[in-house]
Coordinates of C-alpha atoms in Angstrom, one line a residue:
M1 CA 18.1 -9.7 -21.2
T2 CA 17.1 -7.7 -17.9
F3 CA 14.2 -5.6 -18.5
R4 CA 14.8 -1.8 -18.1
P5 CA 11.4 -0.5 -18.0
K6 CA 10.4 3.3 -18.6
F7 CA 8.7 3.7 -14.9
I8 CA 9.1 1.4 -11.9
T9 CA 6.0 1.7 -10.3
F10 CA 5.7 1.4 -6.4
D11 CA 2.8 1.0 -3.9
C12 CA 3.6 3.0 -1.1
H13 CA 2.4 2.1 2.3
G14 CA 3.8 -1.3 3.3
T15 CA 5.9 -1.6 0.4
M16 CA 8.2 1.8 0.7
I17 CA 6.4 3.1 3.9
Y18 CA 6.6 1.2 7.4
Y19 CA 2.7 1.0 7.7
D20 CA 1.9 0.6 11.0
M21 CA -2.0 0.0 11.5
A22 CA -1.2 -2.9 13.4
G23 CA 1.0 -1.2 15.9
A24 CA -1.9 1.9 16.4
A25 CA -4.3 -0.9 17.0
R26 CA -2.3 -2.5 19.8
D27 CA -1.6 1.0 21.2
F28 CA -5.2 1.6 21.6
Y29 CA -6.7 -1.8 21.9
G30 CA -3.8 -4.2 23.3
E31 CA -4.1 -3.5 26.7
Q32 CA -8.0 -3.9 26.6
L33 CA -7.6 -7.0 24.6
G34 CA -4.9 -9.1 25.6
A35 CA -2.4 -10.7 23.5
E36 CA -4.4 -13.4 21.5
K37 CA -7.5 -11.3 21.1
I38 CA -5.4 -8.3 19.8
E39 CA -3.7 -10.4 16.9
V40 CA -7.3 -11.4 16.0
F41 CA -8.5 -7.6 16.0
I42 CA -5.3 -6.6 13.8
R43 CA -6.5 -9.1 11.4
D44 CA -9.8 -8.2 11.2
F45 CA -9.0 -4.2 10.8
S46 CA -7.0 -5.2 7.8
A47 CA -9.7 -7.4 6.4
Y48 CA -12.2 -4.0 6.9
R49 CA -10.0 -1.7 5.2
L50 CA -9.7 -3.8 2.1
D51 CA -13.4 -4.3 2.1
E52 CA -14.1 -0.3 2.7
V53 CA -11.7 0.5 -0.6
L54 CA -13.4 -1.9 -3.2
G55 CA -16.5 0.2 -3.8
A56 CA -17.0 4.0 -4.9
W57 CA -14.1 6.2 -3.7
K58 CA -14.7 7.9 -0.2
P59 CA -12.0 10.0 1.8
Y60 CA -9.6 7.8 3.4
A61 CA -10.6 9.0 6.9
E62 CA -13.9 7.3 6.3
V63 CA -12.1 4.2 5.6
V64 CA -9.9 4.0 8.7
H65 CA -13.4 4.9 10.4
N66 CA -15.9 2.8 9.1
A67 CA -13.2 -0.2 9.1
L68 CA -12.5 0.3 12.8
E69 CA -16.1 0.6 13.9
R70 CA -16.9 -2.5 11.8
T71 CA -13.8 -4.4 13.6
C72 CA -15.0 -3.1 17.0
K73 CA -18.4 -4.2 16.5
R74 CA -17.0 -7.9 15.3
N75 CA -14.8 -8.2 18.7
G76 CA -17.3 -7.0 21.0
V77 CA -15.1 -3.6 21.8
A78 CA -16.8 -0.2 22.4
F79 CA -15.9 2.0 19.1
D80 CA -14.7 5.5 19.8
P81 CA -14.5 7.9 16.6
E82 CA -11.7 9.9 18.2
I83 CA -9.5 6.8 18.3
A84 CA -10.4 6.5 14.7
A85 CA -9.3 9.9 14.0
K86 CA -5.9 9.5 15.8
I87 CA -5.3 6.6 14.0
Y88 CA -5.8 8.0 10.6
D89 CA -3.6 11.1 12.0
R90 CA -0.8 9.0 12.4
V91 CA -0.5 8.0 8.7
P92 CA 1.5 10.7 7.8
T93 CA 4.1 10.8 10.4
W94 CA 5.5 7.1 9.0
G95 CA 8.7 6.9 7.2
P96 CA 10.0 4.0 5.1
N97 CA 11.0 0.7 6.0
P98 CA 14.9 0.9 6.8
D99 CA 16.1 -0.7 3.6
V100 CA 14.3 1.7 1.3
P101 CA 16.1 4.9 0.7
A102 CA 19.5 3.1 -0.1
G103 CA 17.8 0.8 -2.6
L104 CA 15.8 3.7 -4.1
A105 CA 18.7 6.1 -4.4
K106 CA 20.9 3.4 -6.6
I107 CA 17.8 3.4 -9.4
A108 CA 16.3 7.0 -9.3
P109 CA 19.2 8.7 -11.4
H110 CA 18.3 5.7 -14.1
I111 CA 14.9 5.1 -14.0
P112 CA 11.7 7.5 -12.9
L113 CA 10.1 5.9 -9.9
V114 CA 6.6 6.5 -9.2
A115 CA 4.1 5.9 -6.1
L116 CA 0.8 4.8 -6.7
T117 CA -0.7 4.8 -3.1
N118 CA -4.1 4.6 -1.7
S119 CA -3.7 8.1 0.2
M120 CA -4.8 11.7 0.4
N121 CA -3.3 14.4 -1.3
S122 CA -2.5 15.9 1.8
Q123 CA -1.3 13.1 3.2
I124 CA 1.5 11.5 1.1
P125 CA 3.8 14.7 0.4
H126 CA 4.8 13.7 4.2
N127 CA 5.6 9.9 3.7
I128 CA 7.2 10.7 0.5
A129 CA 9.7 13.3 1.6
K130 CA 11.2 10.8 3.9
L131 CA 11.8 8.4 1.5
G132 CA 15.5 10.1 0.9
A133 CA 15.5 9.6 -2.9
P134 CA 13.5 11.5 -5.7
I135 CA 9.9 10.1 -6.7
A136 CA 9.2 11.5 -10.3
H137 CA 5.5 11.0 -9.8
V138 CA 3.0 10.7 -7.4
F139 CA -0.7 9.1 -7.9
T140 CA -3.2 9.0 -4.9
A141 CA -6.4 7.2 -4.7
E142 CA -8.0 10.7 -4.1
S143 CA -6.5 11.9 -7.6
A144 CA -7.8 8.8 -9.4
Q145 CA -11.2 8.5 -7.4
A146 CA -10.3 4.8 -6.9
Y147 CA -8.3 2.8 -4.6
K148 CA -6.3 0.0 -5.4
P149 CA -6.9 -3.2 -6.0
R150 CA -9.3 -1.3 -8.6
M151 CA -8.5 -1.2 -11.8
R152 CA -9.3 2.1 -12.4
A153 CA -6.3 3.5 -10.1
F154 CA -3.7 1.8 -12.4
E155 CA -5.7 3.1 -15.6
Y156 CA -5.4 6.5 -14.1
M157 CA -1.3 6.2 -13.6
F158 CA -1.1 5.0 -17.2
D159 CA -3.0 7.7 -18.5
E160 CA -1.3 10.1 -16.5
L161 CA 2.3 8.8 -17.5
G162 CA 1.0 8.1 -20.9
C163 CA 2.4 4.7 -21.1
G164 CA 1.1 1.3 -21.0
P165 CA 1.4 -2.2 -18.9
E166 CA 4.2 -3.0 -21.0
D167 CA 6.4 -0.2 -20.0
V168 CA 6.3 -0.7 -16.1
L169 CA 7.7 -2.5 -13.5
H170 CA 5.5 -2.8 -10.6
V171 CA 6.7 -3.3 -7.0
S172 CA 4.8 -4.3 -4.3
S173 CA 4.5 -6.4 -1.3
S174 CA 1.0 -7.0 -1.8
F175 CA -1.0 -9.4 -3.9
R176 CA -4.4 -8.4 -3.1
Y177 CA -3.7 -4.7 -3.3
D178 CA -1.6 -4.7 -6.3
L179 CA -0.1 -7.7 -8.1
M180 CA -3.5 -9.4 -8.9
T181 CA -4.8 -6.3 -10.2
A182 CA -1.3 -5.8 -12.1
H183 CA -1.4 -9.2 -13.8
D184 CA -5.3 -8.8 -15.0
L185 CA -3.9 -5.6 -16.6
G186 CA -1.2 -7.2 -18.2
I187 CA 2.0 -5.8 -16.2
K188 CA 4.0 -8.8 -17.1
N189 CA 6.9 -7.2 -14.8
K190 CA 6.3 -7.3 -11.5
V191 CA 8.2 -7.4 -8.5
W192 CA 7.1 -8.7 -5.1
V193 CA 8.8 -7.6 -2.0
N194 CA 8.3 -10.4 0.5
R195 CA 7.7 -8.4 3.6
G196 CA 5.5 -11.4 5.6
H197 CA 2.5 -9.5 4.8
E198 CA 0.9 -12.4 2.3
P199 CA 1.8 -15.9 1.3
V200 CA 4.0 -16.6 -1.9
N201 CA 1.5 -17.1 -4.7
P202 CA 3.6 -17.9 -8.0
F203 CA 0.5 -18.0 -10.0
Y204 CA 0.7 -14.0 -10.2
G205 CA 4.6 -14.3 -11.8
Y206 CA 7.0 -11.9 -9.9
T207 CA 10.4 -11.8 -9.3
E208 CA 10.6 -12.2 -5.5
I209 CA 13.1 -9.9 -3.3
K210 CA 13.4 -9.6 0.6
D211 CA 13.6 -6.2 0.3
I212 CA 14.2 -2.8 -1.8
S213 CA 17.9 -3.3 -1.4
G214 CA 17.4 -6.3 -4.0
L215 CA 15.6 -3.9 -6.5
P216 CA 18.7 -2.4 -8.4
G217 CA 20.1 -6.0 -9.4
V218 CA 16.3 -6.9 -10.9
V219 CA 16.9 -3.8 -13.8
G220 CA 20.7 -4.4 -14.1
L221 CA 22.0 -1.4 -11.9

Protein backbone atom coordinates (compact mmCIF):
# COMPACT_ATOMS: atom_id res chain seq x y z
CA MET A 1 0.00 0.00 0.00
CA THR A 2 1.31 3.46 -0.92
CA PHE A 3 1.87 5.66 2.11
CA ARG A 4 -0.27 8.80 1.99
CA PRO A 5 1.17 11.21 4.58
CA LYS A 6 -0.69 14.00 6.33
CA PHE A 7 2.06 16.34 5.16
CA ILE A 8 4.99 16.21 2.76
CA THR A 9 7.81 18.16 4.36
CA PHE A 10 10.68 19.49 2.27
CA ASP A 11 14.13 20.84 2.61
CA CYS A 12 14.05 24.04 0.60
CA HIS A 13 17.48 25.23 -0.57
CA GLY A 14 19.20 22.57 -2.61
CA THR A 15 16.16 20.31 -2.83
CA MET A 16 13.50 22.66 -4.20
CA ILE A 17 15.48 25.88 -4.72
CA TYR A 18 18.64 25.88 -6.83
CA TYR A 19 21.05 26.84 -4.05
CA ASP A 20 24.00 28.37 -5.88
CA MET A 21 26.59 29.12 -3.21
CA ALA A 22 29.13 27.38 -5.43
CA GLY A 23 28.33 29.74 -8.29
CA ALA A 24 28.63 32.74 -5.99
CA ALA A 25 32.04 31.58 -4.79
CA ARG A 26 33.19 31.12 -8.40
CA ASP A 27 31.99 34.59 -9.34
CA PHE A 28 33.95 36.29 -6.55
CA TYR A 29 37.02 34.05 -6.23
CA GLY A 30 37.28 31.90 -9.36
CA GLU A 31 39.54 34.19 -11.36
CA GLN A 32 41.83 34.74 -8.40
CA LEU A 33 42.17 31.07 -7.45
CA GLY A 34 41.96 29.24 -10.76
CA ALA A 35 40.03 26.11 -11.74
CA GLU A 36 41.58 23.62 -9.32
CA LYS A 37 41.83 25.77 -6.20
CA ILE A 38 38.30 27.18 -6.52
CA GLU A 39 36.87 23.66 -6.21
CA VAL A 40 38.72 23.24 -2.90
CA PHE A 41 37.46 26.66 -1.80
CA ILE A 42 33.85 25.71 -2.63
CA ARG A 43 34.17 22.45 -0.71
CA ASP A 44 35.56 24.24 2.34
CA PHE A 45 32.87 26.94 2.17
CA SER A 46 30.19 24.25 2.22
CA ALA A 47 31.79 22.46 5.17
CA TYR A 48 32.15 25.63 7.21
CA ARG A 49 28.52 26.61 6.59
CA LEU A 50 27.46 23.28 8.06
CA ASP A 51 29.75 23.74 11.03
CA GLU A 52 28.38 27.24 11.65
CA VAL A 53 24.77 26.04 12.02
CA LEU A 54 25.47 23.31 14.57
CA GLY A 55 25.54 25.56 17.62
CA ALA A 56 23.19 28.18 19.01
CA TRP A 57 21.06 29.96 16.43
CA LYS A 58 22.40 33.14 14.86
CA PRO A 59 21.22 35.11 11.83
CA TYR A 60 22.06 33.49 8.51
CA ALA A 61 24.07 36.54 7.47
CA GLU A 62 26.46 35.65 10.29
CA VAL A 63 26.58 32.03 9.14
CA VAL A 64 27.65 33.11 5.65
CA HIS A 65 30.06 35.77 6.98
CA ASN A 66 31.78 33.42 9.43
CA ALA A 67 31.94 30.50 7.02
CA LEU A 68 33.42 32.65 4.26
CA GLU A 69 35.95 34.21 6.62
CA ARG A 70 37.10 30.77 7.79
CA THR A 71 37.24 29.52 4.20
CA CYS A 72 39.35 32.46 3.10
CA LYS A 73 41.75 31.94 6.00
CA ARG A 74 42.14 28.26 5.19
CA ASN A 75 42.78 28.98 1.52
CA GLY A 76 45.11 31.94 1.97
CA VAL A 77 42.69 34.48 0.52
CA ALA A 78 42.01 37.96 1.88
CA PHE A 79 38.55 38.13 3.47
CA ASP A 80 36.24 40.98 2.48
CA PRO A 81 33.04 41.27 4.56
CA GLU A 82 31.36 43.10 1.68
CA ILE A 83 31.65 39.95 -0.44
CA ALA A 84 30.01 37.94 2.33
CA ALA A 85 27.13 40.42 2.37
CA LYS A 86 26.77 40.25 -1.41
CA ILE A 87 26.65 36.45 -1.34
CA TYR A 88 24.03 36.54 1.41
CA ASP A 89 21.92 38.98 -0.62
CA ARG A 90 21.82 36.54 -3.51
CA VAL A 91 19.95 33.87 -1.53
CA PRO A 92 16.39 35.25 -1.95
CA THR A 93 16.95 35.76 -5.69
CA TRP A 94 17.36 32.05 -6.40
CA GLY A 95 14.51 30.16 -8.04
CA PRO A 96 13.52 26.50 -8.21
CA ASN A 97 15.31 23.61 -9.81
CA PRO A 98 13.65 23.09 -13.23
CA ASP A 99 11.81 19.92 -12.22
CA VAL A 100 10.18 21.40 -9.12
CA PRO A 101 7.13 23.45 -10.21
CA ALA A 102 5.45 20.71 -12.23
CA GLY A 103 6.19 18.01 -9.65
CA LEU A 104 4.81 20.06 -6.78
CA ALA A 105 1.75 21.12 -8.78
CA LYS A 106 0.68 17.48 -9.12
CA ILE A 107 0.81 16.92 -5.37
CA ALA A 108 -0.37 20.21 -3.84
CA PRO A 109 -4.12 19.67 -4.46
CA HIS A 110 -3.98 16.35 -2.57
CA ILE A 111 -1.40 16.64 0.23
CA PRO A 112 -0.29 19.80 2.07
CA LEU A 113 3.28 20.79 1.24
CA VAL A 114 5.54 22.08 4.00
CA ALA A 115 8.94 23.80 3.76
CA LEU A 116 11.40 23.36 6.64
CA THR A 117 14.19 25.72 5.73
CA ASN A 118 17.49 27.00 7.10
CA SER A 119 16.45 30.49 6.19
CA MET A 120 15.44 33.84 7.58
CA ASN A 121 11.84 34.99 7.69
CA SER A 122 12.65 37.91 5.40
CA GLN A 123 14.43 35.75 2.81
CA ILE A 124 12.27 32.73 2.22
CA PRO A 125 9.06 34.33 0.87
CA HIS A 126 10.98 35.41 -2.23
CA ASN A 127 12.15 31.82 -2.85
CA ILE A 128 8.76 30.25 -2.08
CA ALA A 129 6.98 32.61 -4.48
CA LYS A 130 9.07 31.22 -7.33
CA LEU A 131 8.11 27.56 -6.75
CA GLY A 132 4.96 27.67 -8.87
CA ALA A 133 2.83 25.66 -6.41
CA PRO A 134 1.16 26.48 -3.10
CA ILE A 135 3.19 25.72 0.02
CA ALA A 136 0.79 25.31 2.93
CA HIS A 137 3.30 25.96 5.70
CA VAL A 138 6.79 27.45 5.83
CA PHE A 139 8.95 26.99 8.92
CA THR A 140 12.29 28.77 9.15
CA ALA A 141 15.36 28.33 11.27
CA GLU A 142 14.77 31.84 12.55
CA SER A 143 11.34 30.91 13.90
CA ALA A 144 12.60 27.61 15.32
CA GLN A 145 15.73 29.29 16.68
CA ALA A 146 17.64 26.28 15.36
CA TYR A 147 19.11 25.22 12.04
CA LYS A 148 18.92 21.76 10.57
CA PRO A 149 20.46 19.27 11.17
CA ARG A 150 19.59 20.03 14.80
CA MET A 151 16.57 18.07 16.04
CA ARG A 152 15.05 21.22 17.48
CA ALA A 153 14.23 22.49 13.99
CA PHE A 154 12.21 19.37 13.20
CA GLU A 155 10.57 19.34 16.62
CA TYR A 156 9.43 22.93 16.12
CA MET A 157 7.80 21.88 12.84
CA PHE A 158 6.01 18.94 14.47
CA ASP A 159 4.71 21.18 17.25
CA GLU A 160 3.44 23.77 14.79
CA LEU A 161 1.76 21.15 12.59
CA GLY A 162 0.35 19.22 15.54
CA CYS A 163 1.70 15.96 14.18
CA GLY A 164 4.46 13.43 14.74
CA PRO A 165 7.21 11.74 12.74
CA GLU A 166 4.78 9.01 11.66
CA ASP A 167 2.57 11.57 9.87
CA VAL A 168 5.06 13.02 7.39
CA LEU A 169 7.06 12.14 4.33
CA HIS A 170 10.29 14.14 4.44
CA VAL A 171 12.01 15.02 1.18
CA SER A 172 15.58 16.24 0.87
CA SER A 173 18.68 16.08 -1.30
CA SER A 174 20.91 16.05 1.79
CA PHE A 175 21.67 13.35 4.32
CA ARG A 176 23.81 15.58 6.51
CA TYR A 177 21.27 18.38 6.88
CA ASP A 178 18.02 16.40 6.82
CA LEU A 179 17.80 12.66 6.36
CA MET A 180 20.18 11.60 9.13
CA THR A 181 18.24 13.69 11.64
CA ALA A 182 14.93 12.51 10.20
CA HIS A 183 16.10 8.93 10.72
CA ASP A 184 17.13 9.63 14.32
CA LEU A 185 13.75 11.24 15.05
CA GLY A 186 11.84 8.22 13.75
CA ILE A 187 10.62 9.60 10.43
CA LYS A 188 10.32 6.31 8.60
CA ASN A 189 9.05 7.72 5.33
CA LYS A 190 11.82 9.63 3.60
CA VAL A 191 12.69 10.53 0.02
CA TRP A 192 16.20 11.32 -1.12
CA VAL A 193 16.39 13.53 -4.21
CA ASN A 194 19.66 12.52 -5.80
CA ARG A 195 20.99 15.85 -7.06
CA GLY A 196 24.58 14.72 -6.73
CA HIS A 197 25.27 16.68 -3.55
CA GLU A 198 26.18 13.65 -1.46
CA PRO A 199 26.88 9.94 -2.01
CA VAL A 200 24.30 7.20 -1.62
CA ASN A 201 23.80 6.15 2.01
CA PRO A 202 21.21 3.33 2.22
CA PHE A 203 21.60 2.90 5.98
CA TYR A 204 19.15 5.78 6.49
CA GLY A 205 16.24 4.10 4.70
CA TYR A 206 14.63 6.16 1.94
CA THR A 207 13.11 6.08 -1.50
CA GLU A 208 15.46 7.57 -4.09
CA ILE A 209 14.23 9.78 -6.91
CA LYS A 210 16.29 11.71 -9.45
CA ASP A 211 14.19 14.85 -9.13
CA ILE A 212 10.81 16.09 -7.91
CA SER A 213 9.04 14.77 -11.02
CA GLY A 214 9.31 11.34 -9.40
CA LEU A 215 7.65 12.37 -6.14
CA PRO A 216 3.98 12.11 -7.20
CA GLY A 217 4.51 8.42 -7.96
CA VAL A 218 5.91 7.82 -4.47
CA VAL A 219 2.58 8.86 -2.94
CA GLY A 220 0.41 7.22 -5.59
CA LEU A 221 -0.47 10.31 -7.61
